[in-house]
Coordinates of C-alpha atoms in Angstrom, one line a residue:
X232 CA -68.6 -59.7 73.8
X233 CA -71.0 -62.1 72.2
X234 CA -69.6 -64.9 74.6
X235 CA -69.4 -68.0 72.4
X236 CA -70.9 -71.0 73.9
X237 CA -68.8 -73.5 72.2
X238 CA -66.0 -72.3 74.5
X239 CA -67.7 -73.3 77.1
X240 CA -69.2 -76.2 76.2
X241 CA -65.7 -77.5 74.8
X242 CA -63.1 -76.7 78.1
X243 CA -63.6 -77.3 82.1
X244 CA -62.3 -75.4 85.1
X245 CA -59.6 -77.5 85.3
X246 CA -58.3 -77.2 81.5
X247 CA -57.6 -73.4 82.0
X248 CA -56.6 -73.3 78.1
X249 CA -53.5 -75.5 78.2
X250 CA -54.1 -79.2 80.1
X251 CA -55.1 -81.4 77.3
X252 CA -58.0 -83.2 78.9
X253 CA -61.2 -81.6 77.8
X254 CA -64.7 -82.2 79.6
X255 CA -68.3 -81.3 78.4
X256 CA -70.2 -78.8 80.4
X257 CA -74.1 -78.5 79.9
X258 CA -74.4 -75.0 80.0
X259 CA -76.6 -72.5 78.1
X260 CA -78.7 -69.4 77.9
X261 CA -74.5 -67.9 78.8
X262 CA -74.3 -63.6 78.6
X263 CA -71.7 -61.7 79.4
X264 CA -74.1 -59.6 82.0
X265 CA -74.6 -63.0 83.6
X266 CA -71.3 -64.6 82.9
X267 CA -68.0 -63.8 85.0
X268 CA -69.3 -63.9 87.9
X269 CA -66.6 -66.1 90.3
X270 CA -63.4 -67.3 89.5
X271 CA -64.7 -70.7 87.7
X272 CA -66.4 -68.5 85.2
X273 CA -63.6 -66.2 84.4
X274 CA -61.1 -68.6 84.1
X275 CA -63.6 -70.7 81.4
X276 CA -63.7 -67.6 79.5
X277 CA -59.9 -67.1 79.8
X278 CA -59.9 -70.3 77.8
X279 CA -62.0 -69.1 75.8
X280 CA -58.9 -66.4 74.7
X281 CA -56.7 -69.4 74.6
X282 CA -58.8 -71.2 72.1
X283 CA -59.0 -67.9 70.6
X284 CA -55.7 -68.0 69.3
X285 CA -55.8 -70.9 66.9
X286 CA -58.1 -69.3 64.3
X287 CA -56.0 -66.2 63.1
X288 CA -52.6 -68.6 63.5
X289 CA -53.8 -71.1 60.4
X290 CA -53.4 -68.4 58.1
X291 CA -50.8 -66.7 59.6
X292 CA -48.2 -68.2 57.3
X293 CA -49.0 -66.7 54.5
X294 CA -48.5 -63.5 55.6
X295 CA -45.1 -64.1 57.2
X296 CA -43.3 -67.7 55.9
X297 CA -44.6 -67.3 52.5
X298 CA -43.7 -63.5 52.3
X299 CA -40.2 -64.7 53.4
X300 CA -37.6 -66.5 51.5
X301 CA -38.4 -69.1 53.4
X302 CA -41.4 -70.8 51.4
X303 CA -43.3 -70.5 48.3
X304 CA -46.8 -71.6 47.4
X305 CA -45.8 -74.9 45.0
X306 CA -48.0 -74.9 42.1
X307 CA -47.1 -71.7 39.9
X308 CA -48.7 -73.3 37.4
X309 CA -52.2 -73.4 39.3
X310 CA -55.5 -71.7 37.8
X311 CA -57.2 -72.2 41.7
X312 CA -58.0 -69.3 43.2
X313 CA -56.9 -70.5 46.2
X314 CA -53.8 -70.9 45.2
X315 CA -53.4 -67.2 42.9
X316 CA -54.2 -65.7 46.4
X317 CA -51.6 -67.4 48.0
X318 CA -49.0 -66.7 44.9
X319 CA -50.0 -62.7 45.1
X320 CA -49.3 -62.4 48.8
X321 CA -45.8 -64.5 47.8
X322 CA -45.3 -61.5 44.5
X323 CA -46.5 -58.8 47.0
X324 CA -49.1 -58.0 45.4
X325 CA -52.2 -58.8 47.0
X326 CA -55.3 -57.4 46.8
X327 CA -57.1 -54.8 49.5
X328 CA -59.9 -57.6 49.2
X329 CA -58.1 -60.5 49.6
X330 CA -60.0 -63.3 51.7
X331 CA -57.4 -64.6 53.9
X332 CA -56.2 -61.0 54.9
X333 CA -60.3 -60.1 55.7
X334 CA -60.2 -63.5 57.6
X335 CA -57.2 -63.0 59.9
X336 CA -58.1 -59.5 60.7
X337 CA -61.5 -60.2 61.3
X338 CA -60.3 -63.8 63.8
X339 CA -58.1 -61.1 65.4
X340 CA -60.1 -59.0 66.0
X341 CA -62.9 -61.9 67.5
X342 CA -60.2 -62.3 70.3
X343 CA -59.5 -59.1 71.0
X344 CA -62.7 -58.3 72.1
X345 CA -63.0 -62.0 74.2
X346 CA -59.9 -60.8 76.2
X347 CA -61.7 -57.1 76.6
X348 CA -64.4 -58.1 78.1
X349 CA -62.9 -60.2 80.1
X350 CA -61.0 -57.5 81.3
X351 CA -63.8 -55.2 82.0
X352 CA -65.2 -58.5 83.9
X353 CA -61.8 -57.7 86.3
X354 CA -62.1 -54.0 86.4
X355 CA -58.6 -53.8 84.3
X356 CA -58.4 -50.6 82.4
X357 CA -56.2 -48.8 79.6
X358 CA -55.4 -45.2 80.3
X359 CA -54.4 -44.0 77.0
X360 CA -53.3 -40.4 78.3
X361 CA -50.9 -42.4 80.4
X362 CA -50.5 -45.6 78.7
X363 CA -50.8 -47.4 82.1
X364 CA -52.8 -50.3 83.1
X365 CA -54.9 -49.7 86.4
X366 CA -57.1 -52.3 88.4
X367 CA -60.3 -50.9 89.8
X368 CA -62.6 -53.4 92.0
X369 CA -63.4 -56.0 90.1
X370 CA -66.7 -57.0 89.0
X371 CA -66.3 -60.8 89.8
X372 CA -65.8 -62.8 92.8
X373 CA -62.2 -63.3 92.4
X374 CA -59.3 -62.6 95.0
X375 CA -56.5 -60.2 94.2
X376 CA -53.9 -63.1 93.3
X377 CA -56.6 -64.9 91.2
X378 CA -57.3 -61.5 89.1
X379 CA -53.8 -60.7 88.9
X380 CA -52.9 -64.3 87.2
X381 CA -56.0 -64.2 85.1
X382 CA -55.6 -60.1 83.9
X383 CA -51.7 -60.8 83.4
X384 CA -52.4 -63.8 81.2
X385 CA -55.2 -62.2 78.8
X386 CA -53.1 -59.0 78.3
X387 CA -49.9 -61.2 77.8
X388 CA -52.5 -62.6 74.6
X389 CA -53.6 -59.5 74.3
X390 CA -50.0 -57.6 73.6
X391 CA -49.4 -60.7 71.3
X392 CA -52.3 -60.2 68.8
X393 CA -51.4 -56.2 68.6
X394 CA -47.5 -57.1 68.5
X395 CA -48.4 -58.7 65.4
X396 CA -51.2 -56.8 64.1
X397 CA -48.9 -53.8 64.1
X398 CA -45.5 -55.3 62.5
X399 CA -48.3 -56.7 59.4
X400 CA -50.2 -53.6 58.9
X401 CA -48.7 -50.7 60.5
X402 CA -51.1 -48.5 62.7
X403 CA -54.4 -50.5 63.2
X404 CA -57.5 -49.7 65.4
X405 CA -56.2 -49.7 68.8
X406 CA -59.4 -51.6 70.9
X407 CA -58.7 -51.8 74.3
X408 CA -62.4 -52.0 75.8
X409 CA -65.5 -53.3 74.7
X410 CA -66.9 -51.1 72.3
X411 CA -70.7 -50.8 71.0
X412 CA -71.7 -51.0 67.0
X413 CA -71.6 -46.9 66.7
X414 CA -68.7 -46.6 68.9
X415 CA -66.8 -49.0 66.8
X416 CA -68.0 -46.5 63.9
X417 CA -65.6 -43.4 65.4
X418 CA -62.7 -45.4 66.2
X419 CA -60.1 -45.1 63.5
X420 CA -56.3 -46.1 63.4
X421 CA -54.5 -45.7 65.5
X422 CA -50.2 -44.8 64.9
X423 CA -47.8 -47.0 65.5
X424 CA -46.2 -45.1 68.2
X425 CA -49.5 -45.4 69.5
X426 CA -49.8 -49.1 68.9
X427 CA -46.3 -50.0 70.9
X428 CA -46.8 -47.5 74.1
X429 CA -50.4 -50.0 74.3
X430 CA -48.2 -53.4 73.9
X431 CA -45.6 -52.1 75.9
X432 CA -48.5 -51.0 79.3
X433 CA -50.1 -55.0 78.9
X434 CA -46.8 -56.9 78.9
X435 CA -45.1 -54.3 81.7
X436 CA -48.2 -55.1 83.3
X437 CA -48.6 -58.8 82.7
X438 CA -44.8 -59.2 83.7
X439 CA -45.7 -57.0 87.4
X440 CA -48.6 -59.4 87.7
X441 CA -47.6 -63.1 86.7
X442 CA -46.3 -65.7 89.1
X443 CA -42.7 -65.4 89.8
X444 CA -41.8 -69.4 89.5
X445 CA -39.6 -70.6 87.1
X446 CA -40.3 -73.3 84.6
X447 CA -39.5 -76.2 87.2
X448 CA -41.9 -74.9 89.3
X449 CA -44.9 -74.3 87.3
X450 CA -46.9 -77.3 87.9
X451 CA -47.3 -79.7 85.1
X452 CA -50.8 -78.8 84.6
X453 CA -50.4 -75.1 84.4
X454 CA -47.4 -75.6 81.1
X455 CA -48.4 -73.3 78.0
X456 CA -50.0 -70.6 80.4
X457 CA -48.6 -66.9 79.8
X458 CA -45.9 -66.8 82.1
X459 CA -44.0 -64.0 83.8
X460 CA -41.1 -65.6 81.4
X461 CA -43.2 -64.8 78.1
X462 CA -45.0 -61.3 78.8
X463 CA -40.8 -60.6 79.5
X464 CA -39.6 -62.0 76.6
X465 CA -42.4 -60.5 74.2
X466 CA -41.5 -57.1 75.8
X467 CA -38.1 -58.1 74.8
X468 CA -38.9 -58.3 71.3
X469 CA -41.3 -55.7 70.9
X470 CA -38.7 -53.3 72.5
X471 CA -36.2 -54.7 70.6
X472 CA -38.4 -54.1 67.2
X473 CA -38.4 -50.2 68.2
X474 CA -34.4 -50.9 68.0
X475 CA -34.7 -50.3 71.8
X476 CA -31.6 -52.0 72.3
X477 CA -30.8 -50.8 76.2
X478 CA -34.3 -51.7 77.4
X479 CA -34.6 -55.1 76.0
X480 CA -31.1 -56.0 77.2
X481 CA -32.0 -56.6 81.0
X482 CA -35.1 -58.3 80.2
X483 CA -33.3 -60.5 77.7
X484 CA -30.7 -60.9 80.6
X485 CA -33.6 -61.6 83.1
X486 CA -35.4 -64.9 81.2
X487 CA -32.0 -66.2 80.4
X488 CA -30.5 -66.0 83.9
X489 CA -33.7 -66.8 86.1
X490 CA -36.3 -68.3 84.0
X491 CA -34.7 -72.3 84.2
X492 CA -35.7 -72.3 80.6
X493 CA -32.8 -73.9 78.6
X494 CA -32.1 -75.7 75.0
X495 CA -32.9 -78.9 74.7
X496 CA -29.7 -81.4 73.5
X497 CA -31.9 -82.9 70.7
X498 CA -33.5 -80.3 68.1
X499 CA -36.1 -82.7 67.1
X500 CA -37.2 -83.5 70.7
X501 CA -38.0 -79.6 70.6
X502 CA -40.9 -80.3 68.5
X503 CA -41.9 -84.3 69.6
X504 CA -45.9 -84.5 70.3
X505 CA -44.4 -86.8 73.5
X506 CA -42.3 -83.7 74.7
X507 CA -44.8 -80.8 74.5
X508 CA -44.0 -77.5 77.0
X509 CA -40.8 -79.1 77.1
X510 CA -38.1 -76.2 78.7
X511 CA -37.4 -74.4 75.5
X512 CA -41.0 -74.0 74.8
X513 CA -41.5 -70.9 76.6
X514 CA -44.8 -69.8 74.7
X515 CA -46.6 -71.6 72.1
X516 CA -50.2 -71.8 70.6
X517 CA -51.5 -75.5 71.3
X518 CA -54.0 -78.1 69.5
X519 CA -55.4 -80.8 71.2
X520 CA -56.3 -84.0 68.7
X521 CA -58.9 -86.4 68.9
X522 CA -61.7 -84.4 66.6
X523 CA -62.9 -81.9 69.7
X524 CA -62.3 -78.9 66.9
X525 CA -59.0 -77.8 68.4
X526 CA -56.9 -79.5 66.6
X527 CA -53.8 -78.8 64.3
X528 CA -54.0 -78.6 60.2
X529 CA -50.8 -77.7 59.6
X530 CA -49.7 -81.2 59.0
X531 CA -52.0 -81.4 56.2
X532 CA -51.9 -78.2 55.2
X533 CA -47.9 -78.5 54.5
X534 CA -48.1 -81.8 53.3
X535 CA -47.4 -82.8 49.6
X536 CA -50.3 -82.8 47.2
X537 CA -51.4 -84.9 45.5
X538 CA -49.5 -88.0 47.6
X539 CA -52.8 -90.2 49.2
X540 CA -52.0 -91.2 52.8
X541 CA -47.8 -92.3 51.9
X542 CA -47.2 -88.9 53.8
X543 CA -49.8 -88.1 56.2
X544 CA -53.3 -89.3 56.7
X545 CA -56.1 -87.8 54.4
X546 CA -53.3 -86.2 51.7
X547 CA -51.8 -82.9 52.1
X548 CA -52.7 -79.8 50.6
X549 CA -49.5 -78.4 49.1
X550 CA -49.8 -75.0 50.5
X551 CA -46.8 -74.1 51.3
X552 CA -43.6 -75.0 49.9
X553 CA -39.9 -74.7 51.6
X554 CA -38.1 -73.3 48.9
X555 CA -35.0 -74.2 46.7
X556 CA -32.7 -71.9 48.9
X557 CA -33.8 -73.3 52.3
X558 CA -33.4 -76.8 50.8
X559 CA -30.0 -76.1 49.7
X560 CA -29.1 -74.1 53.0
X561 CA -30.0 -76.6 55.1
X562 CA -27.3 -79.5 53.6
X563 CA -25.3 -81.1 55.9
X564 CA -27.6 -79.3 59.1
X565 CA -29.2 -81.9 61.8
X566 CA -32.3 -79.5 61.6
X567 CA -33.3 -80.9 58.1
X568 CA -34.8 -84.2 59.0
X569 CA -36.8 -81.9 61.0
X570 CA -37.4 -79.3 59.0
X571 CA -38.0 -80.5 55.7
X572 CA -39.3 -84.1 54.3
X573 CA -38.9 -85.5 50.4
X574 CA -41.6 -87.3 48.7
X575 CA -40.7 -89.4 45.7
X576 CA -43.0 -90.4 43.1
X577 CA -41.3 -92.3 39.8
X578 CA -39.3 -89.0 38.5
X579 CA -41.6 -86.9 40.8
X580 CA -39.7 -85.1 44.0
X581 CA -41.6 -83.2 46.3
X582 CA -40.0 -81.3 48.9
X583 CA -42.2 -80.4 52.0
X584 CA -43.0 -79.0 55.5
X585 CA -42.5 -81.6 57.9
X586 CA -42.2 -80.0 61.1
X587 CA -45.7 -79.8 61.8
X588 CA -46.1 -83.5 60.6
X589 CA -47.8 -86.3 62.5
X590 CA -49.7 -89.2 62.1
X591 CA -53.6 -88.0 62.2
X592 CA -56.6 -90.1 62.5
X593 CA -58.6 -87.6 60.9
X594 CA -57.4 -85.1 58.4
X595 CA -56.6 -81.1 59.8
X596 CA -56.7 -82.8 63.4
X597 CA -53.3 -82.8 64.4
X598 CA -51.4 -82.7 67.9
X599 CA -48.2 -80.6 67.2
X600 CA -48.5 -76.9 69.0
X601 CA -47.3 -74.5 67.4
X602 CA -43.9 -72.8 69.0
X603 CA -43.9 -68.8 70.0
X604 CA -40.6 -68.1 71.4
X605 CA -38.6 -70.1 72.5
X606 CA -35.4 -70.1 74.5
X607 CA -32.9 -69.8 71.5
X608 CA -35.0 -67.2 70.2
X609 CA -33.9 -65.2 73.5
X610 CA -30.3 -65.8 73.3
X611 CA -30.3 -64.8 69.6
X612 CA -32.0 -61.7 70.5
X613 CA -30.0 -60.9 73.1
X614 CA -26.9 -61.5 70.5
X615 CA -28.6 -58.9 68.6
X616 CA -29.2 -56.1 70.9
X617 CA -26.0 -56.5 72.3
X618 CA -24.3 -56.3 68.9
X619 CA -20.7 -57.6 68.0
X620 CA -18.7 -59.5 70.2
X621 CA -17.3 -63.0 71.3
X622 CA -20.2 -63.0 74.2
X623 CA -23.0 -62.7 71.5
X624 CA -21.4 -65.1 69.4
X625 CA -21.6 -67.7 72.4
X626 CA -25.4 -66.7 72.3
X627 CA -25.3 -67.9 68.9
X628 CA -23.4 -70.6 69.5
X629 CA -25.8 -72.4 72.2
X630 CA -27.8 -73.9 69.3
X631 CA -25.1 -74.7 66.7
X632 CA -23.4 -77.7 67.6
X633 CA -26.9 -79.9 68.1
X634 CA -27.2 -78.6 64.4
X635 CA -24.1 -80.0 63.6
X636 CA -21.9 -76.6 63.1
X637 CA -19.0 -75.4 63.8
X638 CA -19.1 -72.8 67.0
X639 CA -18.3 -68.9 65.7
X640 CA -15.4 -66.8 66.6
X641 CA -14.2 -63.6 66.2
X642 CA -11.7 -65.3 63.9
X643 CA -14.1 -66.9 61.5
X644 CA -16.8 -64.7 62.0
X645 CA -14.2 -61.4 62.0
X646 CA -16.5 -58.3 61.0
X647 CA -19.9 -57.0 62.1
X648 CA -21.1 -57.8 58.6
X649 CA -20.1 -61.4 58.9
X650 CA -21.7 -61.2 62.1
X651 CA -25.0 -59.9 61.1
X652 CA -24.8 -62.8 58.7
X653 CA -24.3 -65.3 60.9
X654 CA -27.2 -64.2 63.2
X655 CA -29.8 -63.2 60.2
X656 CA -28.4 -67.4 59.1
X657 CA -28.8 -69.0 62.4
X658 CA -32.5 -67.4 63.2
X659 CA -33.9 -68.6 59.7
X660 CA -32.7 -72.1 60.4
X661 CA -33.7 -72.2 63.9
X662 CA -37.3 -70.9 63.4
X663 CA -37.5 -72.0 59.8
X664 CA -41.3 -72.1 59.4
X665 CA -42.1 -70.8 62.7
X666 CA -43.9 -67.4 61.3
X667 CA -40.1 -65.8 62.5
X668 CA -38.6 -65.3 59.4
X669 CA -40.5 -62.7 58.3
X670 CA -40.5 -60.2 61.3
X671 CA -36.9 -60.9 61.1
X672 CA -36.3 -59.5 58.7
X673 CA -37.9 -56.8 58.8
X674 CA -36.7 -56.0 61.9
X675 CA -32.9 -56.7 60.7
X676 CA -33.7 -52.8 58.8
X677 CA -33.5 -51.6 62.0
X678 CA -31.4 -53.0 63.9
X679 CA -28.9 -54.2 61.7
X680 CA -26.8 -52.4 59.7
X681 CA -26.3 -55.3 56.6
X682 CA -29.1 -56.6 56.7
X683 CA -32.5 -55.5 55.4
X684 CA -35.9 -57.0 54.2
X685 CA -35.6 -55.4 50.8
X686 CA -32.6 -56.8 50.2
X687 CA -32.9 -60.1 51.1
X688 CA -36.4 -60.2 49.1
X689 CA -34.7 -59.3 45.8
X690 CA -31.8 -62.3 46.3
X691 CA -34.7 -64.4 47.0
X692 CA -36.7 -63.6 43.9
X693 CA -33.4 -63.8 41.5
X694 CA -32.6 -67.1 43.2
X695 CA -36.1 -69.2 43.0
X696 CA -36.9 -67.7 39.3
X697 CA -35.4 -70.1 37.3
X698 CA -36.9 -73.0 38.9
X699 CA -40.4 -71.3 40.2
X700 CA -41.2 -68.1 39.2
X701 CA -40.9 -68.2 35.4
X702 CA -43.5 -71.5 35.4
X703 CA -46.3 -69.1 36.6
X704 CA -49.5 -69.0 34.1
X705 CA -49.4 -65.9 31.4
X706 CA -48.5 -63.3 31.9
X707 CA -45.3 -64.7 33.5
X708 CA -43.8 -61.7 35.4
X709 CA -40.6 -61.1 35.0
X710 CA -37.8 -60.9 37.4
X711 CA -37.3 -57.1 37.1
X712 CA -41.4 -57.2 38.0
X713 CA -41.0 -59.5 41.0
X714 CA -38.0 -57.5 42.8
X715 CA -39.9 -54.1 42.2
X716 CA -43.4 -55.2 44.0
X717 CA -40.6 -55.3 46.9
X718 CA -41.1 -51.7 48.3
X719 CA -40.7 -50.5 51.7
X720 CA -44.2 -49.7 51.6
X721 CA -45.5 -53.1 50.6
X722 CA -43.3 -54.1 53.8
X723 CA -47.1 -53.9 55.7
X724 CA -50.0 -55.6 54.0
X725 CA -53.1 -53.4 53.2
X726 CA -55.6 -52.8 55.4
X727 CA -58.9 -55.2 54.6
X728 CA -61.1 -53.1 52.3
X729 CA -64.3 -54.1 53.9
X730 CA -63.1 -52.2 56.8
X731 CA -62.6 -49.3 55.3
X732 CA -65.8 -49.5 52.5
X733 CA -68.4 -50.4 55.4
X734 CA -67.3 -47.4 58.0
X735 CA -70.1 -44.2 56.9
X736 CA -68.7 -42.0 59.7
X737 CA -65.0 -41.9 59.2
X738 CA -62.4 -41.7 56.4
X739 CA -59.8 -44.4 56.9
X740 CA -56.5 -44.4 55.3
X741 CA -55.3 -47.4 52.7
X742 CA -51.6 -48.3 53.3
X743 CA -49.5 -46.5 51.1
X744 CA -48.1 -48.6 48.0
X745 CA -52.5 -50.3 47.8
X746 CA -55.2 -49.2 45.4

């Protein structure tokens, strides 16, 4: 790894990634031969990873949210560029060169190699034969508690870049050491099966290795670590993506049980800048305000164009819309203050993003971290691998009546249709614009038997084209044309042409469905 000194020169011992106090260290002339030495230097670069996770997350959305029928990019009349890339990942059809999917893999990949080297800094191996994790003598000064914590955190990161590297392009290059320019030259893709026996050895591992306190014990300091409660619930999900359904079901069992995680009475109070790594929270990606570079742009980002300061600070870019569905679905739910704001203008009405919203002194610097999983999410999923029944209903219904609902039955709710429903419902209002929605869905294929990405897509097309998709610039595509881009093989995204174009020593497949 090319350690990057801004890390360093950004966090202090004592930040470890998550406190939000940030001192200046005058340090230079940093290598990873001399670096990662003692336990003060290992932990900086384990914020370093931390840090590490902001970059790919700002354009996350548009592979997930946007693909989703959850939001839509809101200028179909727009001649940007900007903006056509955004509207072909929304019409599934982006291009193998398309910038933001090139940035995001690239970001990725920048902190997957932080974390390896790290790693190697612990003596913390993959055995790929196996697909174990083993700890050799470690190459820094650290004790055997210390490099536990630290390796069980930075795989926990690592297993969450590849969990979502996998479900957004299939079988990617599986990098689990530090690897030199012509090494990096005869490593191709890996399978998925591949992919999920490598997530499945770090969070196993992370989960063996963590501190076993519960969320009233974590000190104050130490909240938005990787816990022992995340690296579970991950596996959880992972497992439950592979329609694992027995394996997840203990786990689930486990956080819910014995983590002292819980749901929070107030849904906005989830997501208050006053309340962050409140108990619900149980992983999240966090910005810091106050102009040190780590701060939040979502705010702005989702904020309505073209509107000066009257919404936020510095105007909002108006890149992603909620749509016409969510807004309708959403009536009569205490979620939607949260969820979704209204701008009006004379006979102008702008619907927006306003979960991410808060004041900003300076534009793209917001405070709001960005939520992972959080307790509902573990209940639901739980619901879900345990399938029909009055018990996974009461999962459900743990969030419903702070939204103002009605609690489910298996009188009102009397089918496993209407219960896939429900669920497939309750998760896209809950983690409405969360980056959930997507992988949901997708997932729903498997797991479910109603419910299905393809499906879903279609409705979503046939519902917004009146009012959205029939304004786009000639040649207006037509709503036969937007429901057939939905394919099951334009369920991944393509693989960034630039990585296939500048390897000389290996052939490496395109996604099926991608010129």
């Amino acid at each position: 790894m090319k350690y990057k000194i801004i890390f360093i020169a950004l966090v202090s011992i004592s930040f470890i990634a998550c406190k939000k106090t940030i001192d200046i260290l005058p340090q230079s002339n940093l290598t990873s031969a001399s670096f990662y030495s003692n336990f003060a230097e290992v932990s900086a670069a384990l914020t370093g990873c931390y840090n590490g996770m902001q970059t790919p997350l700002i354009t996350e959305w548009q592979f997930t949210e946007l693909r989703s029928d959850n939001t839509k990019q809101g200028v179909p009349g727009s001649t940007n560029s900007n903006n056509r890339d955004i509207s072909d990942l929304d019409m599934f059809i982006p291009s193998t060169t398309h910038q933001a999917l090139a940035d995001y893999w690239s970001n990725t990949y920048n902190n997957i190699r932080n974390i390896n080297t790290l790693l190697q800094k612990l003596n913390v191996t993959y055995d790929p034969a196996a697909g174990t994790i083993n700890f050799g003598a470690s190459v820094a000064a650290v004790t055997d508690s210390e490099r536990k914590q630290i390796a069980g955190e930075a795989l926990t990161i690592r297993a969450y870049h590849y969990f979502k590297m996998v479900r957004l392009f299939g079988g990617v290059f599986l990098v689990h050491k530090p690897l030199s320019f012509a090494e990096s030259k005869t490593t191709n893709r890996s399978t998925v099966a591949d992919m999920y026996k490598f997530i499945e050895a770090d969070l196993r591992t992370a989960a063996a290795s963590l501190k076993n306190q519960t969320y009233a014990q974590q000190a104050s300091v130490d909240r938005g670590r990787m816990t022992i409660w995340a690296a579970k619930s991950m596996l959880a999900k992972v497992l439950l993506t592979q329609n694992k359904k027995a394996e997840a079901i203990p786990l689930l069992q486990d956080v819910i049980s014995n983590s002292n995680h819980n749901v929070l009475a107030s849904y906005s109070s989830v997501f208050s800048i006053t309340n962050e790594m409140n108990s619900e929270i149980i992983m999240a990606v966090r910005f810091k305000a106050g102009n040190l570079g780590l701060g939040s742009p979502f705010g702005n980002d989702f904020g309505p164009l073209g509107t000066g300061s009257a919404v936020i600070n510095g105007d909002g870019d108006g890149l992603n819309y909620p749509t016409s569905e969510i807004d309708t679905l959403t009536n009569g739910n205490t979620r939607k203050p949260v969820l979704i704001g209204v701008f009006t203008q004379g006979n102008s009405v702008k619907l927006y993003i306003k979960k991410y919203l808060n004041p900003v002194g300076t534009k793209d610097d917001g405070e709001s971290d960005w939520p992972i999983i959080r307790f509902p999410d573990v209940q639901m999923m739980l619901a879900e691998a345990q399938g029909y029944s009055q018990a996974s209903l009461d999962l459900i219904n743990a969030v419903r009546p702070r939204a103002g609902e009605a609690l489910l039955t298996t009188s009102n709710t009397p089918t496993v249709a209407a219960f896939e429903r429900a669920l497939s419902r309750e998760r896209r209002l809950e983690f409405a614009f969360e980056n959930q929605r997507w992988f949901d869905i997708v997932r729903f294929g498997t797991t479910l038997t109603t419910v299905n990405a393809i499906d879903i897509m279609k409705a979503h097309f046939a519902y917004e084209y009146f009012s959205h998709y029939r304004l786009y610039i000639p040649p207006t595509p037509t709503l036969a044309e937007l429901q057939s881009n939905v394919t099951p093989e334009r369920l991944l995204l393509p693989i960034p042409q630039r990585e296939i174009d500048t390897n000389t020593q290996l052939v490496i497949t395109q996604n099926p469905g991608y010129n």
